[in-house]
XYZ file of C-alpha atoms in Angstrom:
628
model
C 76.422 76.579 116.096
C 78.953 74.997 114.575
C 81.699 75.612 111.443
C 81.314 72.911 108.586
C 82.416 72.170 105.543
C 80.906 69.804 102.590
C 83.377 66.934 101.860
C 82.315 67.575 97.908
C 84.693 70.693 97.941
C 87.767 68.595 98.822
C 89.454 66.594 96.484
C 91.190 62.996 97.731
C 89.487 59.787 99.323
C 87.172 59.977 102.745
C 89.734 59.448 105.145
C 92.274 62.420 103.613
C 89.228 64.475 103.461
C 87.777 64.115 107.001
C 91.526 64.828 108.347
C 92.086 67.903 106.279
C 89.060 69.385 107.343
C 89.410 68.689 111.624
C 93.128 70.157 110.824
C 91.860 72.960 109.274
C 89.676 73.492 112.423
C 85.852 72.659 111.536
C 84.005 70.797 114.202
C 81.000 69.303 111.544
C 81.073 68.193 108.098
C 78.660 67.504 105.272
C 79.349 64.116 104.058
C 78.809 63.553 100.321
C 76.831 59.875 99.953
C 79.450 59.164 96.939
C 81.989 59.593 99.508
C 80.564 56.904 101.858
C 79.987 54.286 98.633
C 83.050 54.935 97.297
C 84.907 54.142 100.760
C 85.903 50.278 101.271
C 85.113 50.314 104.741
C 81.693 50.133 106.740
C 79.355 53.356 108.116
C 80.969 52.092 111.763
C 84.293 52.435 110.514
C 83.801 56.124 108.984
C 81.880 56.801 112.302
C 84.957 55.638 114.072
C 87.360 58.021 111.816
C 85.245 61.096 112.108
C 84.751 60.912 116.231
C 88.500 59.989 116.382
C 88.982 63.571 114.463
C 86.710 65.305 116.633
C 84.524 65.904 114.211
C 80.781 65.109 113.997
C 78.735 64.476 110.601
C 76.051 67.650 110.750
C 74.172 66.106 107.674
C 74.061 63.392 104.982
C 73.450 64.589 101.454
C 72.598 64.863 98.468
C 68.626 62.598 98.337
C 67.353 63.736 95.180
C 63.912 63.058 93.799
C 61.958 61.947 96.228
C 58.233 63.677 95.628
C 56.310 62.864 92.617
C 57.836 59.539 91.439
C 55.741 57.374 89.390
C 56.965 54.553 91.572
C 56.954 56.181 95.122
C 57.419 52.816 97.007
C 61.339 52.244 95.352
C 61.494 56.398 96.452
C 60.805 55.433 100.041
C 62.941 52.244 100.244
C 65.893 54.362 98.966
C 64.634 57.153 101.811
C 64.889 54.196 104.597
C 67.919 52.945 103.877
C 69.921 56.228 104.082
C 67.818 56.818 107.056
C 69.450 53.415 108.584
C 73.250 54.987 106.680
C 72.350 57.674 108.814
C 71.869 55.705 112.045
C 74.995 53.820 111.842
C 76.793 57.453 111.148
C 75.907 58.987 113.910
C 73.566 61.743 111.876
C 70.100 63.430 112.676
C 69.678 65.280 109.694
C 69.333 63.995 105.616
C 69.888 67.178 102.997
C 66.998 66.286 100.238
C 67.519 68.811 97.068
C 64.131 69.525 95.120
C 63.409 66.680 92.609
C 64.947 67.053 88.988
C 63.095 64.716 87.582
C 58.681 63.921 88.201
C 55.940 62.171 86.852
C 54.440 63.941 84.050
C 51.012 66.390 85.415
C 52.231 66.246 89.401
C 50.080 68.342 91.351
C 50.970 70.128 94.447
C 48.764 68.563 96.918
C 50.594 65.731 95.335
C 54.311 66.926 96.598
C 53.344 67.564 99.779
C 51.645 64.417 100.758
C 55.019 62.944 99.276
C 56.658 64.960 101.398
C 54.477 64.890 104.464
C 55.054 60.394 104.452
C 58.600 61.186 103.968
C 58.802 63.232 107.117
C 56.608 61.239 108.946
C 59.100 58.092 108.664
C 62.150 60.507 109.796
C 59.574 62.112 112.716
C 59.492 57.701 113.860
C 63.253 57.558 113.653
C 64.040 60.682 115.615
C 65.744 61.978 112.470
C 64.904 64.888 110.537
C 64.661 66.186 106.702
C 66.382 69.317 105.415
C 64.494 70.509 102.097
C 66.603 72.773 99.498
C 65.254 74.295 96.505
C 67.341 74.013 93.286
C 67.458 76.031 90.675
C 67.531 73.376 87.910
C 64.888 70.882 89.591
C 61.276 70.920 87.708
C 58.749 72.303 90.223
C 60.851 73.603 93.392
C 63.198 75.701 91.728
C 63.405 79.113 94.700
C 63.246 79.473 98.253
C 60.416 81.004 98.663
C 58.355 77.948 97.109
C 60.557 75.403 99.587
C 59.570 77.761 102.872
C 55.783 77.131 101.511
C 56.235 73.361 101.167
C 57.726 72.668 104.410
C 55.003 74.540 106.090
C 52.423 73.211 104.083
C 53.699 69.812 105.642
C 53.785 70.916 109.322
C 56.018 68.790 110.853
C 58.948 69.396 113.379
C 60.972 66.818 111.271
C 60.930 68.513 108.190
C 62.403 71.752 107.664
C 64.484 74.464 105.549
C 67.356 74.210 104.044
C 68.997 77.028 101.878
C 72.252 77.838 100.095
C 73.391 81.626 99.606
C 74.392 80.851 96.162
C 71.270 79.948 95.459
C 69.141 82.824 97.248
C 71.783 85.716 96.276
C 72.830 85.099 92.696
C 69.741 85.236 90.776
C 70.024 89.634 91.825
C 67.437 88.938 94.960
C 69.002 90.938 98.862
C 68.857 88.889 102.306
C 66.223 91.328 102.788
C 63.900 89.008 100.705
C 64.669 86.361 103.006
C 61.936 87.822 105.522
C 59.591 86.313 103.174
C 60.536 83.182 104.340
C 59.388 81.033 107.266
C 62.862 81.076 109.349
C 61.494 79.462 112.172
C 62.110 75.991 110.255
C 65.293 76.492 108.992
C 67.540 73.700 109.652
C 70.907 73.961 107.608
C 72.546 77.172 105.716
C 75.115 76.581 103.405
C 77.274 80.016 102.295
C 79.074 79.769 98.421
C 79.612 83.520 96.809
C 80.187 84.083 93.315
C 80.107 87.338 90.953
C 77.410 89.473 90.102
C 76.354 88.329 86.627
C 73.434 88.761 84.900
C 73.044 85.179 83.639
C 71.304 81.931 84.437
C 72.385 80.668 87.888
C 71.810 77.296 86.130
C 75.061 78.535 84.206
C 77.060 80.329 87.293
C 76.856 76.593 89.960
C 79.142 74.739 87.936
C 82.143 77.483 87.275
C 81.270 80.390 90.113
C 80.854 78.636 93.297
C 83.554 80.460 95.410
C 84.729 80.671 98.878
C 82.788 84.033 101.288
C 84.709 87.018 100.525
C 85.684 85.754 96.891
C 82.799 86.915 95.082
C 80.058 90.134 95.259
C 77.488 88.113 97.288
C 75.994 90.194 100.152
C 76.776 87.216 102.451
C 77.274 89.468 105.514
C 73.977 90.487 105.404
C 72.398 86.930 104.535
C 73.954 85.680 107.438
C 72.775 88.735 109.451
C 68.765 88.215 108.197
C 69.345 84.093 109.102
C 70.733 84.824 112.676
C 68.323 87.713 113.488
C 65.712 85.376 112.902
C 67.122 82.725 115.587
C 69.061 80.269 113.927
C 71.711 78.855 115.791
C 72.088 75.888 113.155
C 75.328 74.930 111.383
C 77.463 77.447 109.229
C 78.909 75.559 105.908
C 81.146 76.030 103.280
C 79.165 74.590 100.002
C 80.380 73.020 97.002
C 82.412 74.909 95.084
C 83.419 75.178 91.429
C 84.964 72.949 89.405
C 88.677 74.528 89.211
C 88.977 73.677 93.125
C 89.385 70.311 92.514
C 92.813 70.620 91.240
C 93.988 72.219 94.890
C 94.976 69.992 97.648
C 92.513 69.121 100.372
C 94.818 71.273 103.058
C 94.841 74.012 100.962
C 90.884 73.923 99.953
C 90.050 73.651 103.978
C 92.400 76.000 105.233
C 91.236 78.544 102.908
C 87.378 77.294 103.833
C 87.976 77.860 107.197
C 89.543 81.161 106.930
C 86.881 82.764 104.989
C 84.128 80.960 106.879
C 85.602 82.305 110.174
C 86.042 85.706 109.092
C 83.078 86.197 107.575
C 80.787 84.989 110.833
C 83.628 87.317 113.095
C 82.469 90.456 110.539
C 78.985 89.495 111.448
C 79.363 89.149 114.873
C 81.472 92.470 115.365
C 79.150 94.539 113.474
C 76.486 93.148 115.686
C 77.604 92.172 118.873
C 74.011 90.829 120.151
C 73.271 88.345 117.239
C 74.547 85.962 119.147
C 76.375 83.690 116.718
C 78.545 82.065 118.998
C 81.731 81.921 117.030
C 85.449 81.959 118.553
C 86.214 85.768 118.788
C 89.195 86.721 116.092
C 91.770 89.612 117.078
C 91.281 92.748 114.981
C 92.463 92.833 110.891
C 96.085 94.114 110.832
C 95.286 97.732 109.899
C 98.271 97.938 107.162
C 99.979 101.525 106.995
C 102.476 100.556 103.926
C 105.721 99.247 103.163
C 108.614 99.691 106.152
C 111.111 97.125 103.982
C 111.720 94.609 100.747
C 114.641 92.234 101.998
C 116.464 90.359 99.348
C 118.697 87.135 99.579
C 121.366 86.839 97.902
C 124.624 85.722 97.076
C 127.920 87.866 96.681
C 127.342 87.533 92.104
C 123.328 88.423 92.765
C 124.484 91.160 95.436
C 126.770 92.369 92.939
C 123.959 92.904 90.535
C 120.798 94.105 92.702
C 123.418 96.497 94.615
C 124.096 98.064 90.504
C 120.826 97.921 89.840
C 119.854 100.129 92.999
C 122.275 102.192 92.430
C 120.886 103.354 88.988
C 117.723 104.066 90.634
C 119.731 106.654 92.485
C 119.352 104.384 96.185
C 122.394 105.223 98.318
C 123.629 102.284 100.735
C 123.592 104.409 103.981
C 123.457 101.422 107.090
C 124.890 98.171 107.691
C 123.882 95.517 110.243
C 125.728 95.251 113.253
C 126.587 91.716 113.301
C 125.992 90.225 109.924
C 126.373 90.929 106.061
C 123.140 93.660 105.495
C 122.621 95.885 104.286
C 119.614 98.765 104.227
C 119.459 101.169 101.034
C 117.296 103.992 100.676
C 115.286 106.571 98.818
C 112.726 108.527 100.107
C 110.617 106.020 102.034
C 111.370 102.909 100.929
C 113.791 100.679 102.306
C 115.338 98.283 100.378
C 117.355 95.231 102.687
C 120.305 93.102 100.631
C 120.810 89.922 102.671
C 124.349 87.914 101.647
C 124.727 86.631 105.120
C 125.558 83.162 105.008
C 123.477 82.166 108.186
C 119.907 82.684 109.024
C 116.269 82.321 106.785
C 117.560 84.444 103.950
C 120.412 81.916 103.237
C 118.165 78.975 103.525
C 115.651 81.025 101.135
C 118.626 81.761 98.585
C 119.357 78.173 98.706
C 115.801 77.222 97.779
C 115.242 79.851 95.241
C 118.364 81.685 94.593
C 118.093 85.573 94.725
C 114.595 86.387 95.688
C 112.464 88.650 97.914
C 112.767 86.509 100.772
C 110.953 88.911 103.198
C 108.232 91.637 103.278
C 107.952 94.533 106.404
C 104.864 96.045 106.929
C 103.576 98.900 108.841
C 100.715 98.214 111.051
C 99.411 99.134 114.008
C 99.642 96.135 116.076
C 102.057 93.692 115.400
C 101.441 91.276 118.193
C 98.039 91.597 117.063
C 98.431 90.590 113.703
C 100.253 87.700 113.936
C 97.804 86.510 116.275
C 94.834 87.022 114.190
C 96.708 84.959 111.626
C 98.154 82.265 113.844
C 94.413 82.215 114.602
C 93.135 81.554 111.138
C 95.545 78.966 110.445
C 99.022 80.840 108.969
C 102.168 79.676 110.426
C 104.216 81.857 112.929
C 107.606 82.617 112.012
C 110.892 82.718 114.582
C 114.570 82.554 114.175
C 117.232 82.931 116.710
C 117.932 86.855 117.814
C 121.390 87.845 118.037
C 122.512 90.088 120.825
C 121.147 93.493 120.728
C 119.029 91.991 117.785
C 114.764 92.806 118.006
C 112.218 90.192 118.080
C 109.896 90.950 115.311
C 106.788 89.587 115.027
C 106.562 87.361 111.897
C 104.257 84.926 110.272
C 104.837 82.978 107.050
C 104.236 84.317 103.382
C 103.758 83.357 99.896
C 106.008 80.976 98.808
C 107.577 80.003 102.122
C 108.849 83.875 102.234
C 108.296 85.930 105.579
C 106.505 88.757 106.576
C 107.582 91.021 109.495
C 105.255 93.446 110.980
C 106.628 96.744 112.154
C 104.134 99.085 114.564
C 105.284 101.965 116.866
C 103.999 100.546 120.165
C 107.365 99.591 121.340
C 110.836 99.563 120.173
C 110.187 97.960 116.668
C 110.023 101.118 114.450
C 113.612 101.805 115.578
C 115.175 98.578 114.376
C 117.198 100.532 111.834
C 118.751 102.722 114.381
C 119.338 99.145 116.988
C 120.249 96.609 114.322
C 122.245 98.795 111.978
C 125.082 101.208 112.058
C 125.513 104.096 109.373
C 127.881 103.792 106.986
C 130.873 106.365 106.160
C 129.973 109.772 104.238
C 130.639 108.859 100.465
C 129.737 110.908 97.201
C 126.313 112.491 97.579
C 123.566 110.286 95.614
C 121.255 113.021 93.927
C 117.842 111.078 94.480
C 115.742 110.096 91.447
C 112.079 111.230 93.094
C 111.211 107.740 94.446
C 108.613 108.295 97.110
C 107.726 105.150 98.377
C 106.689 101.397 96.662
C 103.246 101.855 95.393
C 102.295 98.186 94.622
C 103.759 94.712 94.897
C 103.631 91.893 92.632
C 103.427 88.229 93.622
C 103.479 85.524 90.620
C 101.897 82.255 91.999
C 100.710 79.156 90.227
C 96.813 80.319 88.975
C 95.609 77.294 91.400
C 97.265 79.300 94.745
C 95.784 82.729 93.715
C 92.683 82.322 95.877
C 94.350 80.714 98.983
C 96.881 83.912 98.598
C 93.829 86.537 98.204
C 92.588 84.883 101.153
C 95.504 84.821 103.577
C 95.719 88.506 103.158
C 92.149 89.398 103.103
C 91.525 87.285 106.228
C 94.769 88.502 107.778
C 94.726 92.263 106.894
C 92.290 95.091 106.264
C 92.418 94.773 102.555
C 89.748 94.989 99.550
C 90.002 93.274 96.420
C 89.728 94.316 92.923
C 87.874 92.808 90.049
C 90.127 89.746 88.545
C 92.001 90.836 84.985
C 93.175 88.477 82.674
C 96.551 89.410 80.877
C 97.368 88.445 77.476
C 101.101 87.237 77.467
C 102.455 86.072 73.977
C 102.356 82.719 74.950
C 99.149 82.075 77.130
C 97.010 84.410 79.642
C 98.287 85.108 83.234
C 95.232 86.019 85.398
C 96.183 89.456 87.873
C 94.116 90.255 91.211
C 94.835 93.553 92.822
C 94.597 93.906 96.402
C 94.618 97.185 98.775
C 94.381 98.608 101.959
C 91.526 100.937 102.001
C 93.615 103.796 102.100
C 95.947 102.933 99.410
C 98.924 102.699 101.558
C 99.467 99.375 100.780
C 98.653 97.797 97.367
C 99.593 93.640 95.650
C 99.182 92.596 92.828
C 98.871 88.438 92.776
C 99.612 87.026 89.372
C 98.538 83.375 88.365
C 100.519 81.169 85.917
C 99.044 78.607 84.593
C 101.835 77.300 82.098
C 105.521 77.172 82.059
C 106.046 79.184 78.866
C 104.293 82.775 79.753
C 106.892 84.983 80.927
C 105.493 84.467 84.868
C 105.866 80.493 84.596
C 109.460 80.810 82.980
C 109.632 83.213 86.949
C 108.108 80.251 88.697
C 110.351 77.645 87.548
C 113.389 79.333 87.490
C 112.413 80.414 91.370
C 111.314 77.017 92.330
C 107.860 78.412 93.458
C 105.822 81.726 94.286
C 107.880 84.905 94.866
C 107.752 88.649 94.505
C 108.163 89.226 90.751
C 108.468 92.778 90.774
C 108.155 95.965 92.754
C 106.538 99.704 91.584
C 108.226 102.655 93.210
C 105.915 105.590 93.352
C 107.719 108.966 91.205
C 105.411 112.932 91.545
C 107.128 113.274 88.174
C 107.852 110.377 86.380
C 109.748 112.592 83.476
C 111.832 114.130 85.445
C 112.387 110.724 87.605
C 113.241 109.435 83.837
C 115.314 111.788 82.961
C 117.499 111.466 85.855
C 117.669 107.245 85.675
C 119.163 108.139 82.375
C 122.092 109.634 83.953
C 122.497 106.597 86.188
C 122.627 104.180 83.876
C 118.978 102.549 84.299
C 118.405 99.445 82.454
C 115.031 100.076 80.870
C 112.950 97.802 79.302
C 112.276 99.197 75.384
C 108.937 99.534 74.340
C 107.796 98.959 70.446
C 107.183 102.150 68.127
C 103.931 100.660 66.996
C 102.421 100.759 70.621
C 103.074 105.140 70.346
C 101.122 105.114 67.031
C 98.676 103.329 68.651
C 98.546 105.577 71.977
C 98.806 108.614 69.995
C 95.197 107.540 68.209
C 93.636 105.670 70.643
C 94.209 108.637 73.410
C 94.478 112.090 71.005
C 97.265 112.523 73.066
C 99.613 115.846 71.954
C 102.573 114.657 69.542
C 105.454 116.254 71.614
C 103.982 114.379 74.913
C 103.533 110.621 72.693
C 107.311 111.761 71.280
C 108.519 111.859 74.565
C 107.166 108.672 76.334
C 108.859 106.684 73.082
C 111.775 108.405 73.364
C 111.731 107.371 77.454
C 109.924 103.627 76.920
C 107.362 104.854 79.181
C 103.843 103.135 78.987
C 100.589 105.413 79.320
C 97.169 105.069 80.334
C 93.957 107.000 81.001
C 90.498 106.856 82.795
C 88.664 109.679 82.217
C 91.035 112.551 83.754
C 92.926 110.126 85.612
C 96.301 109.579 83.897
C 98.617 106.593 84.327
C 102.513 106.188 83.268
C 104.873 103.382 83.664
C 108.309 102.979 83.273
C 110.083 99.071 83.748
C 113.128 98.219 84.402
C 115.023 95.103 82.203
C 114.722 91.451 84.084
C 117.518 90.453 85.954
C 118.200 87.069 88.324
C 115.307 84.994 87.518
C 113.313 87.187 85.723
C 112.847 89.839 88.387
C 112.152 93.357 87.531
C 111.249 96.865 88.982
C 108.789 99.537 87.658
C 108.511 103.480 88.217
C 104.775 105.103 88.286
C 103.403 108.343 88.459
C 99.743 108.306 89.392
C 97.878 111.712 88.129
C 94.431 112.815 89.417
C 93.806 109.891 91.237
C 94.369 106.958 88.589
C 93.728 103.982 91.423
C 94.356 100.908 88.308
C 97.918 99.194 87.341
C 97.401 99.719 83.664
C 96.341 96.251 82.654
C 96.422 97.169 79.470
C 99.565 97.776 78.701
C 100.576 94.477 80.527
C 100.647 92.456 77.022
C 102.932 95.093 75.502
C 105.262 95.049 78.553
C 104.903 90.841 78.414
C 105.787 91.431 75.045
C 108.940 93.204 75.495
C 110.160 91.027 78.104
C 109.625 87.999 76.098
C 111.396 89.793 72.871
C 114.472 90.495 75.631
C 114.828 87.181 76.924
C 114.944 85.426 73.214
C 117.225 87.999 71.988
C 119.401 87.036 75.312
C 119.365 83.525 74.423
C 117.303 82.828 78.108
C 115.276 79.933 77.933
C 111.683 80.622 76.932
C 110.238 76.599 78.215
């Protein structure tokens, strides 16, 4: 068994490729033939590169069109010399697709003596042939038809090869895979994509994805393949098109996290299958929010500190030794950081005021971060002060940190070690805050997958169906993820351009960053009510979107009269009733939102994101703020 990876998924020349993918942590890769030729450098010198990686080549691919060529003796000398390529690589095994193009009236008897010569010269050369069925070629087009070819030929030398993409996407289970002879399997390649009722012809080119990216049942297709005794290579498969504008560390880190996961899900659902894969600690089981630290400086602390402060928080503890702050309302805590030492001031210097760190419940910390250092993610450690804890931390989006908080030792109490209450001031008559109900993360759209990933991988989390936003001045793709009770919920946006109101966020932050935060209200009109005596910025919503609610909803007058007079957004699914309430940007284009979920509503009210884009992007002209 080993993890590998096809060098077609990974933009950049050989050499770049090959070392991205033995950092990443594969042990075998499937080199691309256009790779080799387009290398200035001999098969000896790429052997040399890949053993001095400690990687090995598990196959060399793509040899198309082999059986039923009109001229089958320039077929075979092409066959030869990539079996001698293969020699001076150091590879057994030759990946043949089904031919796209044959001789007009080819018979079958025809294909298989074509294909019983061609494994009889790889059976001479200790070498062997792996045979995969495409969709698109003109006889061999399933896998069902492939399994009947290569035991029509009979040879040890020439064998299955099959590609989940290609055996899932069509609508067939892994259970159909039993029609199959598995005993000659030689190489599975695993590529998920989503369940569409279209040609797979059509899906290849855009909806190749990583495992865990799409709706493939690729837990069981890897259960059915190992059942059955294979103990061959695992691979990643090309993948779409859009991957080619992520860098190679990126593409193989992500590869190897989903790859991993995915054969550790296997494997721990069915301990005897015998898969033989590295044995990955336990998903962080994620109970919710324990804190949202900002950096600042004393103008942005100014600000966030009046901001919080018309959300009814109260500042009630301050850190022993440095300039922190916690403020609070019912469970959330929110964490100002002006200290002029430590990550925070480094992130502040970086990207000015930002969420520079995110706590999380769970019930292992140590745990966690191992599972993640595991998979690839980066540890994070500072110095500890005196009397300071030492929280388990591992790198976030955007070079931000996230903590992990868990009750097995002293690390739930950190706000009773590290900080001191503050003196009695005026009562601060709460505003019905309960806890955050969702975070949002605005990314470039190329880093939304490697983020859904990291925290899929990481944590126990499920992902939701990908939206795509209309902002007035392009389309922002959204992924919501959650924990499977709800506890903990993201939202990851992806900007693709500079001018939608999450690239002006991205440039003015220098990078990916918590764009906003959703506090969790049981009455969001009362909750409204009393921001209004605070002093809450909201944002204000258009009249036309009421008359438009009040039609499209046969919602009651008094109730559409007073959401416009409150700028508070509304949406429905079936009896499950959804209301919104945003606060005005500040630094950077930050904001916060106020929710009340009724009946159990589980969306974010995606359709109400272009009116609230809307708004923001009518605030920031009529501010004079740069629009890019």
């Amino acid at each position: 068994m080993s993890l590998c990876i096809s060098t077609t998924s990974i933009p950049g020349d050989l050499p770049t490729k090959l070392r991205a993918i033995a950092s990443a942590g594969f042990d075998s890769v499937e080199l691309h033939d256009p790779d080799f030729t387009g290398f200035h450098g001999t098969a000896g010198e790429v052997r040399e590169i890949i053993s001095g990686l400690g990687l090995k080549v598990a196959l060399l691919k793509p040899f198309h069109d082999l059986e039923g060529q009109a001229d089958q003796q320039v077929a075979f000398d092409r066959l030869e010399a990539k079996f001698d390529l293969m020699e001076a690589l150091g590879t057994k095994m030759l990946l043949v697709g089904s031919a796209r193009t044959m001789q007009t009236g080819i018979e079958r008897d025809s294909i298989v003596e074509d294909l019983s010569n061609a494994a009889d010269r790889a059976q001479r050369r200790g070498l062997k042939i792996a045979y995969l069925a495409l969709p698109w070629a003109q006889a061999t087009t399933h896998d069902l038809q492939a399994s009947e070819l290569v035991e029509a030929v009979g040879s040890d030398s020439f064998g299955l090869a099959l590609n989940s993409f290609f055996s899932l996407a069509g609508g067939r289970r892994p259970a159909d895979l039993r029609d199959l002879d598995l005993s000659a399997l030689f190489h599975v390649q695993l590529s998920d994509a989503p369940r569409l009722d279209t040609d797979i012809r059509m899906l290849k080119r855009h909806f190749g994805l990583l495992p865990g990216l799409g709706r493939l049942n690729l837990s069981g297709f890897v259960k059915v393949l190992a059942r059955s005794g294979y103990r061959g290579p695992w691979s990643i498969a090309r993948l779409n098109e859009q991957d080619q504008e992520v860098r190679a560390e990126q593409i193989t880190r992500d590869g190897y996290r989903a790859l991993a996961t995915l054969l550790d899900d296997v494997s721990g659902s069915e301990p005897g299958l015998g898969l033989g894969t590295p044995t990955l600690p336990d998903r962080g089981h994620v109970r919710g929010f324990e804190f949202i630290e900002f950096a600042t400086d004393d103008k942005s602390h100014r600000l966030l500190a009046g901001i919080l402060q018309s959300l009814c928080f109260r500042m009630e503890r301050r850190h022993v030794s440095k300039s922190v702050e916690l403020w609070r309302q019912g469970a959330i805590n929110i964490v100002i950081n002006s200290d002029q030492t430590g990550f925070a001031h480094s992130a502040f210097l970086s990207h000015g005021p930002c969420v520079c760190d995110v706590g999380m419940r769970v019930d292992d910390a140590s745990q966690t971060v191992a599972r993640a250092t595991e998979l690839g993610t980066e540890p994070f450690t500072q110095a500890v002060g005196t009397g300071e804890l030492e929280i388990p931390a591992i790198r976030g989006v955007g070079g931000s940190v996230v903590h992990f908080i868990d009750e097995k030792s002293d690390l739930h109490r950190v706000w009773d070690i590290e900080f001191e209450p503050v003196k009695k001031t005026a009562a601060t008559r709460p505003a019905g805050l309960r806890r955050v109900d969702h975070v949002a993360q605005t990314m470039a759209s190329s880093e939304m997958r490697s983020w859904a990933i990291y925290y899929m991988t990481t944590f126990d989390m499920r992902k939701c169906e990908i939206v795509d936003v209309a902002d007035p001045a392009g389309v922002v793709r959204s992924q919501a993820l959650e924990s499977p009770e709800g506890e903990l919920r993201l939202n990851l946006n992806g900007a693709a351009g500079h001018r939608t109101f999450a690239g002006s966020f991205l440039a003015d932050q220098f990078g990916a960053g918590v764009q906003h935060i959703a506090f969790l209200s049981d009455d969001i009109f009362e909750t409204s009510s009393i921001l209004d005596a605070a002093g809450f910025p909201r944002l204000e919503m258009p009249r036309n979107y009421y008359e438009d609610l009040k039609a499209r909803f046969g919602l009651d007058k008094d109730l559409v009269a007073a959401m416009r007079a409150a700028s508070i957004l509304y949406d429905r699914n079936g009896d499950m009733e959804y209301f919104q309430i945003y606060s005005r940007p500040i630094f950077n284009g930050f904001f916060f939102e106020i929710v009340e979920r009724r009946s159990g509503y589980q969306g974010y009210g995606a359709s109400n994101a272009p009116i609230r884009l809307a708004a923001q992007m009518r605030l920031q002209r009529a501010e004079g703020m740069p629009l890019r």
